[in-house]
Short mmCIF file of C-alpha atoms in Angstrom, two decimals:
data_model
loop_
_atom_site.label_atom_id
_atom_site.label_comp_id
_atom_site.label_asym_id
_atom_site.label_seq_id
_atom_site.Cartn_x
_atom_site.Cartn_y
_atom_site.Cartn_z
CA UNK A 1 19.52 -8.01 9.26
CA UNK A 2 17.87 -6.31 6.29
CA UNK A 3 14.45 -5.03 7.30
CA UNK A 4 11.38 -3.77 5.45
CA UNK A 5 8.65 -1.90 7.31
CA UNK A 6 5.45 0.06 6.86
CA UNK A 7 6.21 2.94 9.24
CA UNK A 8 2.64 4.32 9.39
CA UNK A 9 1.78 2.95 12.81
CA UNK A 10 5.22 3.27 14.45
CA UNK A 11 6.71 6.19 16.37
CA UNK A 12 9.84 5.84 14.22
CA UNK A 13 12.77 3.43 14.41
CA UNK A 14 14.28 4.35 17.75
CA UNK A 15 13.35 2.56 20.98
CA UNK A 16 11.15 4.66 23.28
CA UNK A 17 9.82 4.29 26.81
CA UNK A 18 7.24 1.54 27.36
CA UNK A 19 3.86 2.24 25.76
CA UNK A 20 5.33 3.83 22.61
CA UNK A 21 5.55 1.35 19.71
CA UNK A 22 8.71 1.67 17.61
CA UNK A 23 10.32 -0.61 15.03
CA UNK A 24 13.50 -1.08 17.08
CA UNK A 25 11.43 -1.79 20.20
CA UNK A 26 9.37 -4.46 18.40
CA UNK A 27 12.39 -6.24 16.90
CA UNK A 28 14.42 -6.14 20.13
CA UNK A 29 11.48 -7.54 22.10
CA UNK A 30 11.15 -10.47 19.68
CA UNK A 31 14.95 -11.04 19.46
CA UNK A 32 15.11 -11.09 23.23
CA UNK A 33 12.45 -13.78 23.45
CA UNK A 34 13.97 -15.90 20.64
CA UNK A 35 17.62 -15.64 21.77
CA UNK A 36 16.82 -15.51 25.48
CA UNK A 37 19.25 -12.65 26.11
CA UNK A 38 19.13 -8.84 26.15
CA UNK A 39 19.72 -7.48 22.63
CA UNK A 40 20.54 -3.93 21.61
CA UNK A 41 20.29 -3.18 17.89
CA UNK A 42 22.41 -0.68 15.96
CA UNK A 43 20.73 0.63 12.80
CA UNK A 44 22.03 2.32 9.66
CA UNK A 45 19.29 4.96 9.77
CA UNK A 46 17.07 6.10 12.61
CA UNK A 47 13.93 6.81 10.60
CA UNK A 48 11.35 9.28 11.97
CA UNK A 49 7.73 8.62 12.91
CA UNK A 50 5.74 7.43 9.89
CA UNK A 51 8.75 6.87 7.60
CA UNK A 52 8.99 3.49 5.81
CA UNK A 53 11.96 1.28 5.00
CA UNK A 54 12.68 -1.07 2.10
CA UNK A 55 16.19 -2.00 3.22
CA UNK A 56 16.99 -0.80 6.73
CA UNK A 57 20.08 -2.59 8.11
CA UNK A 58 20.48 -3.41 11.80
CA UNK A 59 23.19 -5.36 13.62
CA UNK A 60 23.69 -6.82 17.08
CA UNK A 61 26.04 -9.07 19.03
CA UNK A 62 24.80 -12.37 20.42
CA UNK A 63 26.31 -15.38 22.16
CA UNK A 64 23.54 -17.55 20.74
CA UNK A 65 24.42 -20.28 18.25
CA UNK A 66 20.92 -20.44 16.76
CA UNK A 67 20.87 -21.39 13.08
CA UNK A 68 20.35 -18.27 10.91
CA UNK A 69 17.46 -19.69 8.92
CA UNK A 70 15.65 -20.69 12.11
CA UNK A 71 16.22 -17.23 13.58
CA UNK A 72 14.93 -15.59 10.37
CA UNK A 73 11.79 -17.71 10.39
CA UNK A 74 11.15 -17.19 14.12
CA UNK A 75 11.46 -13.41 13.79
CA UNK A 76 8.96 -13.19 10.94
CA UNK A 77 6.55 -15.50 12.77
CA UNK A 78 6.58 -13.30 15.88
CA UNK A 79 6.82 -9.80 14.40
CA UNK A 80 3.72 -7.90 13.20
CA UNK A 81 3.12 -8.12 9.40
CA UNK A 82 4.11 -4.45 9.03
CA UNK A 83 7.74 -5.46 9.84
CA UNK A 84 9.41 -8.14 7.69
CA UNK A 85 12.98 -9.34 8.07
CA UNK A 86 14.20 -9.75 4.49
CA UNK A 87 17.57 -11.29 5.30
CA UNK A 88 19.71 -12.38 8.26
CA UNK A 89 23.46 -12.91 7.89
CA UNK A 90 26.45 -13.30 10.14
CA UNK A 91 28.80 -10.31 9.86
CA UNK A 92 32.46 -9.81 10.73
CA UNK A 93 33.25 -8.91 14.33
CA UNK A 94 34.05 -5.28 13.49
CA UNK A 95 30.79 -4.78 11.56
CA UNK A 96 28.42 -2.14 12.92
CA UNK A 97 25.25 -1.34 10.92
CA UNK A 98 25.65 2.39 11.60
CA UNK A 99 29.39 3.08 11.71
CA UNK A 100 30.39 0.71 8.89
CA UNK A 101 27.92 2.22 6.42
CA UNK A 102 29.53 4.02 3.44
CA UNK A 103 26.33 5.41 1.98
CA UNK A 104 22.57 5.43 2.49
CA UNK A 105 19.86 6.00 -0.11
CA UNK A 106 16.33 7.31 0.28
CA UNK A 107 13.41 7.65 -2.07
CA UNK A 108 10.51 10.07 -1.71
CA UNK A 109 7.23 9.40 -3.57
CA UNK A 110 4.68 12.10 -4.41
CA UNK A 111 1.32 11.06 -5.87
CA UNK A 112 0.29 13.17 -8.86
CA UNK A 113 -3.33 12.15 -8.47
CA UNK A 114 -5.16 11.35 -5.23
CA UNK A 115 -5.29 7.63 -4.58
CA UNK A 116 -6.99 5.71 -1.78
CA UNK A 117 -4.68 2.72 -2.19
CA UNK A 118 -1.50 4.79 -2.43
CA UNK A 119 -2.24 7.17 0.45
CA UNK A 120 -0.07 5.43 3.06
CA UNK A 121 2.93 5.39 0.79
CA UNK A 122 3.05 8.80 -0.87
CA UNK A 123 3.06 12.48 -0.07
CA UNK A 124 0.73 14.95 -1.76
CA UNK A 125 1.89 17.00 -4.76
CA UNK A 126 0.66 20.54 -4.05
CA UNK A 127 1.92 22.24 -7.20
CA UNK A 128 -0.72 24.09 -9.23
CA UNK A 129 0.97 23.11 -12.49
CA UNK A 130 2.38 19.72 -13.60
CA UNK A 131 5.94 19.25 -12.32
CA UNK A 132 8.75 20.65 -14.48
CA UNK A 133 11.16 17.74 -14.26
CA UNK A 134 14.09 19.61 -15.86
CA UNK A 135 13.80 22.45 -13.36
CA UNK A 136 13.55 19.95 -10.48
CA UNK A 137 16.67 18.16 -11.67
CA UNK A 138 18.64 21.40 -12.02
CA UNK A 139 17.75 22.12 -8.37
CA UNK A 140 18.59 18.57 -7.29
CA UNK A 141 22.01 18.81 -8.97
CA UNK A 142 22.88 21.81 -6.70
CA UNK A 143 22.72 19.40 -3.74
CA UNK A 144 25.45 17.09 -5.06
CA UNK A 145 28.85 17.32 -3.44
CA UNK A 146 29.94 18.10 0.12
CA UNK A 147 27.93 20.86 1.83
CA UNK A 148 26.76 22.04 5.23
CA UNK A 149 23.10 20.96 5.20
CA UNK A 150 22.11 22.67 8.47
CA UNK A 151 19.48 24.74 6.60
CA UNK A 152 17.71 21.47 5.82
CA UNK A 153 17.40 19.65 9.12
CA UNK A 154 15.41 19.78 12.33
CA UNK A 155 17.14 22.25 14.64
CA UNK A 156 19.10 21.04 17.63
CA UNK A 157 18.96 17.44 16.53
CA UNK A 158 22.45 16.61 15.23
CA UNK A 159 25.09 18.35 17.27
CA UNK A 160 28.11 16.44 15.90
CA UNK A 161 28.34 17.69 12.33
CA UNK A 162 26.07 19.10 9.67
CA UNK A 163 28.39 18.30 6.74
CA UNK A 164 27.13 15.62 4.33
CA UNK A 165 28.42 14.39 0.96
CA UNK A 166 25.62 13.86 -1.53
CA UNK A 167 26.62 11.41 -4.27
CA UNK A 168 23.38 11.46 -6.26
CA UNK A 169 20.13 13.44 -6.16
CA UNK A 170 17.50 13.35 -8.89
CA UNK A 171 13.81 13.56 -9.67
CA UNK A 172 11.91 11.27 -12.02
CA UNK A 173 8.29 10.99 -13.09
CA UNK A 174 6.18 8.06 -14.24
CA UNK A 175 3.13 5.95 -13.43
CA UNK A 176 1.31 8.88 -11.78
CA UNK A 177 4.18 9.43 -9.35
CA UNK A 178 6.93 12.00 -8.93
CA UNK A 179 9.95 10.41 -7.23
CA UNK A 180 13.01 11.98 -5.57
CA UNK A 181 16.07 9.73 -5.08
CA UNK A 182 19.09 10.70 -3.03
CA UNK A 183 22.28 8.94 -1.93
CA UNK A 184 24.72 10.40 0.62
CA UNK A 185 27.31 9.26 3.13
CA UNK A 186 25.03 10.47 5.94
CA UNK A 187 21.79 12.38 6.49
CA UNK A 188 20.64 14.88 9.13
CA UNK A 189 17.30 14.59 10.89
CA UNK A 190 14.36 15.19 8.44
CA UNK A 191 16.90 16.22 5.77
CA UNK A 192 15.34 14.32 2.86
CA UNK A 193 11.88 15.69 3.61
CA UNK A 194 13.29 19.26 3.76
CA UNK A 195 15.15 18.73 0.47
CA UNK A 196 11.97 17.47 -1.22
CA UNK A 197 10.16 20.68 -0.24
CA UNK A 198 13.19 22.82 -1.06
CA UNK A 199 13.66 21.51 -4.61
CA UNK A 200 9.89 21.71 -5.27
CA UNK A 201 9.27 25.15 -3.77
CA UNK A 202 12.47 27.20 -3.93
CA UNK A 203 14.07 28.80 -6.95
CA UNK A 204 17.66 27.80 -7.77
CA UNK A 205 18.95 31.07 -6.26
CA UNK A 206 17.06 30.63 -2.98
CA UNK A 207 18.23 27.02 -2.74
CA UNK A 208 21.91 27.98 -3.25
CA UNK A 209 21.58 30.80 -0.71
CA UNK A 210 20.08 28.49 1.90
CA UNK A 211 22.84 25.94 1.33
CA UNK A 212 25.55 28.62 1.62
CA UNK A 213 24.10 30.51 4.60
CA UNK A 214 22.76 27.53 6.60
CA UNK A 215 19.46 29.40 6.91
CA UNK A 216 16.27 28.02 5.49
CA UNK A 217 13.33 30.22 4.37
CA UNK A 218 10.87 30.35 7.28
CA UNK A 219 7.92 29.04 5.35
CA UNK A 220 9.63 25.81 4.23
CA UNK A 221 8.11 22.73 5.88
CA UNK A 222 9.44 19.18 5.49
CA UNK A 223 7.35 16.98 3.14
CA UNK A 224 4.98 14.49 4.82
CA UNK A 225 6.64 11.44 6.41
CA UNK A 226 4.39 8.93 4.63
CA UNK A 227 6.08 9.47 1.23
CA UNK A 228 9.59 8.66 2.51
CA UNK A 229 11.35 5.29 2.12
CA UNK A 230 14.75 4.38 3.52
CA UNK A 231 15.89 2.30 0.59
CA UNK A 232 19.38 0.85 0.83
CA UNK A 233 22.69 0.98 2.70
CA UNK A 234 26.14 0.42 1.20
CA UNK A 235 29.05 -1.31 3.00
CA UNK A 236 32.51 -2.45 2.01
CA UNK A 237 32.01 -5.99 0.68
CA UNK A 238 34.49 -7.50 3.19
CA UNK A 239 32.80 -5.72 6.12
CA UNK A 240 29.78 -7.99 5.65
CA UNK A 241 31.70 -10.98 6.92
CA UNK B 1 -19.51 8.03 -9.22
CA UNK B 2 -16.41 5.90 -9.72
CA UNK B 3 -14.84 5.15 -6.33
CA UNK B 4 -11.48 3.81 -5.15
CA UNK B 5 -11.06 2.60 -1.57
CA UNK B 6 -8.67 0.88 0.80
CA UNK B 7 -11.14 -1.50 2.47
CA UNK B 8 -8.86 -2.49 5.39
CA UNK B 9 -10.57 -0.37 8.02
CA UNK B 10 -14.16 -0.64 6.76
CA UNK B 11 -16.82 -3.20 7.60
CA UNK B 12 -17.47 -3.60 3.85
CA UNK B 13 -19.43 -1.46 1.41
CA UNK B 14 -22.93 -1.78 2.78
CA UNK B 15 -24.40 0.73 5.26
CA UNK B 16 -24.66 -0.66 8.80
CA UNK B 17 -26.20 0.55 12.05
CA UNK B 18 -24.52 3.59 13.69
CA UNK B 19 -21.09 2.86 15.13
CA UNK B 20 -20.04 0.51 12.29
CA UNK B 21 -17.95 2.30 9.66
CA UNK B 22 -18.70 1.28 6.07
CA UNK B 23 -17.80 2.82 2.72
CA UNK B 24 -21.43 3.43 1.75
CA UNK B 25 -22.12 4.95 5.17
CA UNK B 26 -19.18 7.36 4.86
CA UNK B 27 -20.07 8.52 1.35
CA UNK B 28 -23.80 8.92 2.11
CA UNK B 29 -22.99 10.96 5.23
CA UNK B 30 -20.80 13.33 3.22
CA UNK B 31 -23.26 13.52 0.26
CA UNK B 32 -26.04 14.32 2.69
CA UNK B 33 -24.09 17.23 4.16
CA UNK B 34 -22.98 18.59 0.74
CA UNK B 35 -26.36 18.24 -1.02
CA UNK B 36 -28.45 18.95 2.08
CA UNK B 37 -30.86 16.07 1.40
CA UNK B 38 -31.12 12.37 2.29
CA UNK B 39 -29.17 10.28 -0.23
CA UNK B 40 -29.33 6.53 -0.76
CA UNK B 41 -26.58 5.04 -2.94
CA UNK B 42 -26.95 2.02 -5.22
CA UNK B 43 -23.63 0.24 -5.90
CA UNK B 44 -22.47 -2.18 -8.60
CA UNK B 45 -20.86 -4.50 -6.01
CA UNK B 46 -21.42 -4.81 -2.29
CA UNK B 47 -17.86 -5.65 -1.28
CA UNK B 48 -17.23 -7.54 1.98
CA UNK B 49 -15.30 -6.38 5.03
CA UNK B 50 -11.66 -5.68 4.17
CA UNK B 51 -12.09 -5.89 0.37
CA UNK B 52 -10.70 -2.99 -1.70
CA UNK B 53 -12.02 -1.25 -4.81
CA UNK B 54 -10.28 0.36 -7.76
CA UNK B 55 -13.44 1.19 -9.70
CA UNK B 56 -16.59 0.69 -7.64
CA UNK B 57 -19.57 2.45 -9.27
CA UNK B 58 -22.41 3.99 -7.24
CA UNK B 59 -25.41 6.03 -8.33
CA UNK B 60 -28.08 8.12 -6.65
CA UNK B 61 -30.92 10.52 -7.46
CA UNK B 62 -30.75 14.13 -6.32
CA UNK B 63 -32.77 17.29 -6.87
CA UNK B 64 -29.62 19.37 -6.31
CA UNK B 65 -28.25 21.42 -9.19
CA UNK B 66 -24.72 21.58 -7.74
CA UNK B 67 -21.99 21.74 -10.37
CA UNK B 68 -20.35 18.30 -10.83
CA UNK B 69 -16.79 19.53 -10.44
CA UNK B 70 -17.69 21.31 -7.20
CA UNK B 71 -19.43 18.19 -5.89
CA UNK B 72 -16.41 16.06 -6.81
CA UNK B 73 -14.03 18.40 -5.00
CA UNK B 74 -16.27 18.72 -1.92
CA UNK B 75 -16.59 14.94 -1.59
CA UNK B 76 -12.82 14.34 -1.71
CA UNK B 77 -12.24 17.18 0.76
CA UNK B 78 -14.65 15.70 3.30
CA UNK B 79 -14.08 11.95 2.85
CA UNK B 80 -11.23 10.12 4.64
CA UNK B 81 -8.11 9.59 2.45
CA UNK B 82 -8.87 5.86 2.27
CA UNK B 83 -11.89 6.68 0.04
CA UNK B 84 -11.32 8.70 -3.14
CA UNK B 85 -13.98 9.64 -5.68
CA UNK B 86 -12.27 9.18 -9.05
CA UNK B 87 -15.07 10.56 -11.21
CA UNK B 88 -18.57 12.04 -10.93
CA UNK B 89 -20.89 12.17 -13.95
CA UNK B 90 -24.56 12.75 -14.63
CA UNK B 91 -26.28 9.58 -15.88
CA UNK B 92 -29.50 8.97 -17.78
CA UNK B 93 -32.68 8.75 -15.72
CA UNK B 94 -32.95 4.97 -16.10
CA UNK B 95 -29.35 4.36 -14.98
CA UNK B 96 -28.88 2.28 -11.83
CA UNK B 97 -25.31 1.35 -10.77
CA UNK B 98 -26.39 -2.17 -9.82
CA UNK B 99 -29.16 -3.13 -12.24
CA UNK B 100 -27.67 -1.50 -15.34
CA UNK B 101 -24.31 -3.27 -14.96
CA UNK B 102 -23.50 -5.78 -17.74
CA UNK B 103 -20.34 -7.17 -16.15
CA UNK B 104 -18.06 -6.76 -13.15
CA UNK B 105 -14.38 -7.62 -12.86
CA UNK B 106 -12.28 -8.50 -9.83
CA UNK B 107 -8.57 -9.05 -9.29
CA UNK B 108 -7.03 -11.09 -6.48
CA UNK B 109 -3.36 -10.55 -5.57
CA UNK B 110 -1.22 -13.15 -3.75
CA UNK B 111 2.25 -12.13 -2.57
CA UNK B 112 4.91 -14.73 -3.43
CA UNK B 113 7.26 -13.32 -0.81
CA UNK B 114 6.35 -11.72 2.51
CA UNK B 115 6.29 -7.94 2.25
CA UNK B 116 5.67 -5.33 4.95
CA UNK B 117 4.60 -2.71 2.41
CA UNK B 118 2.36 -5.08 0.43
CA UNK B 119 0.63 -6.72 3.40
CA UNK B 120 -2.58 -4.65 3.27
CA UNK B 121 -3.08 -5.35 -0.39
CA UNK B 122 -2.30 -9.04 -0.90
CA UNK B 123 -3.21 -12.47 0.39
CA UNK B 124 -0.58 -15.02 1.41
CA UNK B 125 0.54 -17.73 -1.00
CA UNK B 126 0.59 -20.91 1.07
CA UNK B 127 1.79 -23.37 -1.56
CA UNK B 128 4.92 -25.36 -0.69
CA UNK B 129 6.12 -25.22 -4.31
CA UNK B 130 6.19 -22.29 -6.75
CA UNK B 131 2.83 -21.87 -8.51
CA UNK B 132 2.26 -23.95 -11.67
CA UNK B 133 0.69 -21.26 -13.83
CA UNK B 134 -0.39 -23.67 -16.60
CA UNK B 135 -2.23 -25.89 -14.12
CA UNK B 136 -3.86 -22.83 -12.50
CA UNK B 137 -5.04 -21.58 -15.89
CA UNK B 138 -6.47 -24.99 -16.84
CA UNK B 139 -8.50 -24.87 -13.60
CA UNK B 140 -9.52 -21.25 -14.22
CA UNK B 141 -10.77 -22.12 -17.72
CA UNK B 142 -13.23 -24.63 -16.18
CA UNK B 143 -15.00 -21.67 -14.56
CA UNK B 144 -15.76 -19.92 -17.87
CA UNK B 145 -19.32 -20.12 -19.15
CA UNK B 146 -22.67 -20.21 -17.34
CA UNK B 147 -22.73 -22.37 -14.20
CA UNK B 148 -24.41 -22.73 -10.84
CA UNK B 149 -21.73 -21.36 -8.48
CA UNK B 150 -23.50 -22.26 -5.23
CA UNK B 151 -20.52 -24.44 -4.19
CA UNK B 152 -18.43 -21.27 -4.13
CA UNK B 153 -20.40 -18.78 -2.07
CA UNK B 154 -21.29 -18.06 1.52
CA UNK B 155 -24.36 -20.13 2.34
CA UNK B 156 -27.76 -18.49 2.73
CA UNK B 157 -26.55 -15.18 1.36
CA UNK B 158 -27.99 -14.96 -2.16
CA UNK B 159 -31.46 -16.48 -2.28
CA UNK B 160 -32.44 -15.15 -5.73
CA UNK B 161 -30.18 -17.13 -8.06
CA UNK B 162 -26.82 -18.87 -7.95
CA UNK B 163 -26.30 -18.90 -11.74
CA UNK B 164 -23.47 -16.70 -13.04
CA UNK B 165 -21.88 -16.30 -16.47
CA UNK B 166 -18.10 -16.05 -16.27
CA UNK B 167 -16.64 -14.34 -19.34
CA UNK B 168 -12.97 -14.51 -18.38
CA UNK B 169 -10.94 -16.14 -15.59
CA UNK B 170 -7.16 -16.41 -15.61
CA UNK B 171 -4.03 -16.46 -13.46
CA UNK B 172 -0.84 -14.55 -14.19
CA UNK B 173 2.48 -14.19 -12.41
CA UNK B 174 5.04 -11.38 -12.30
CA UNK B 175 6.81 -8.90 -10.03
CA UNK B 176 6.64 -11.24 -7.01
CA UNK B 177 2.86 -11.53 -7.30
CA UNK B 178 0.40 -14.18 -8.42
CA UNK B 179 -2.77 -12.55 -9.75
CA UNK B 180 -6.23 -13.98 -10.47
CA UNK B 181 -8.52 -11.96 -12.77
CA UNK B 182 -12.17 -12.73 -13.33
CA UNK B 183 -15.04 -11.06 -15.18
CA UNK B 184 -18.68 -12.16 -14.91
CA UNK B 185 -22.18 -10.76 -15.29
CA UNK B 186 -22.68 -11.16 -11.52
CA UNK B 187 -20.96 -12.61 -8.46
CA UNK B 188 -22.25 -14.41 -5.36
CA UNK B 189 -21.11 -13.47 -1.85
CA UNK B 190 -17.38 -14.30 -1.31
CA UNK B 191 -17.37 -16.08 -4.68
CA UNK B 192 -14.04 -14.70 -5.96
CA UNK B 193 -12.27 -15.58 -2.70
CA UNK B 194 -13.69 -19.15 -2.86
CA UNK B 195 -12.60 -19.48 -6.51
CA UNK B 196 -9.06 -18.33 -5.64
CA UNK B 197 -8.78 -21.09 -3.04
CA UNK B 198 -10.52 -23.62 -5.30
CA UNK B 199 -8.22 -23.12 -8.28
CA UNK B 200 -5.13 -23.12 -6.03
CA UNK B 201 -6.06 -26.10 -3.87
CA UNK B 202 -8.39 -28.41 -5.81
CA UNK B 203 -7.51 -30.75 -8.65
CA UNK B 204 -9.37 -30.27 -11.95
CA UNK B 205 -11.64 -33.24 -11.17
CA UNK B 206 -12.59 -31.96 -7.73
CA UNK B 207 -13.26 -28.50 -9.14
CA UNK B 208 -15.55 -29.85 -11.89
CA UNK B 209 -17.37 -32.04 -9.36
CA UNK B 210 -17.95 -29.11 -7.01
CA UNK B 211 -19.27 -26.99 -9.88
CA UNK B 212 -21.62 -29.78 -11.06
CA UNK B 213 -22.85 -30.85 -7.62
CA UNK B 214 -23.07 -27.42 -5.94
CA UNK B 215 -21.15 -28.90 -3.01
CA UNK B 216 -17.78 -27.56 -1.98
CA UNK B 217 -15.12 -29.70 -0.21
CA UNK B 218 -15.47 -29.01 3.54
CA UNK B 219 -11.92 -27.87 4.04
CA UNK B 220 -12.02 -25.12 1.41
CA UNK B 221 -11.85 -21.65 2.95
CA UNK B 222 -12.20 -18.38 1.03
CA UNK B 223 -8.88 -16.56 0.46
CA UNK B 224 -8.19 -13.56 2.74
CA UNK B 225 -10.19 -10.40 2.02
CA UNK B 226 -7.13 -8.14 1.88
CA UNK B 227 -5.97 -9.54 -1.49
CA UNK B 228 -9.25 -8.77 -3.29
CA UNK B 229 -9.90 -5.73 -5.50
CA UNK B 230 -13.21 -4.84 -7.14
CA UNK B 231 -11.76 -3.53 -10.37
CA UNK B 232 -14.23 -2.36 -12.97
CA UNK B 233 -17.89 -2.38 -14.01
CA UNK B 234 -19.21 -2.44 -17.57
CA UNK B 235 -22.35 -0.64 -18.79
CA UNK B 236 -24.01 -0.03 -22.15
CA UNK B 237 -22.43 3.20 -23.42
CA UNK B 238 -25.80 4.95 -23.81
CA UNK B 239 -26.87 3.98 -20.27
CA UNK B 240 -24.22 6.33 -18.92
CA UNK B 241 -26.20 9.39 -20.03
#
């Protein structure tokens, strides 16, 4: 399944105890009632509270033989309008939305002027001067390649490994918005939001030091969740079944 | 003041008894605390519950000599993020946001595909076939000119007059959206939302009949509030002070 959601009113992707509304919890509840069996979803990215998705990918196993188009329609009829299933396909047996993913991409949007209509979907630009896009892109280019990103993640959240390979990281400006785009094989918890703040607020030297030492300047806070969009996931074409 | 708002969580523009949150109520409360006097706002358009604004205009009289830039900043600091003051200017003494307005324009957005991120800001296109933009524009052109629009308003809401002069009405399509734009000297209650449904659902003959007779087909319902944006208001240049 490819899924779009407005994360504002959800406590993130990951299922939580009863009483806490999450995107995974909502979709599993509806899948369970449509397929009449317990369903456990695997997702390409476990987005945090308040983070949005344009193309989250989730997979599950089912013994149901329901027609895909009927399933697609039933899900969108029963889910809240802030979650839309964009596509449902049958995948190969070895496919797993999380483990089969080759790369993920995120986008972070900062509004350059306050906007009532854009508030839900953008962070606030706090710079006193207009953004220097060349400087931002020189900082972003330091992130490319394989590095230990432990300076730029929530502590104690990802015990397995803190090494990520960034394939692309860049800033662009237009239409009253400043946008950060990043693609990597994997991301640590809150990593994109830390990198947004780091490229905006740190000098190139400080950024390189933090990357090399694994220690982040104390004052650096991750950018607000509401500007972050989980955009797309890449798989081997034949993995998609 | 030029005002932008996300109308989703407001019971419309117009002030209501305590406990009901409206845009006018919120701005008057904040103005009152900043200027330290009772303020009553006049607005160019009293938008309904759930309707948004890109360029609402409101005016008031004050004896305060507060600097405009300070007032502007104080208002945006104290108002909720779903209401943003875009501009504050001093107007001539005879200026009145409602009575001085020469024309108002609205835009109505219909989403052609379901979208989680666009849900707050678009109505649902219910047509079984893709929209026929030429047919829609032939219907829209029937609205231009001076007519009695009583067929297309909430009954019993506008006792003064039901005559409006429409200067421009058109449909356009692009970027997954179908958009209706209309400019007139004045609008009746729910008129734009009725005209959206009328041009989408009625044949040209039915539409002309309704306009001539003042009677609307029973089944016609106004389009959903969440797709409607109050866009802009026109004044004589010298009226602006």
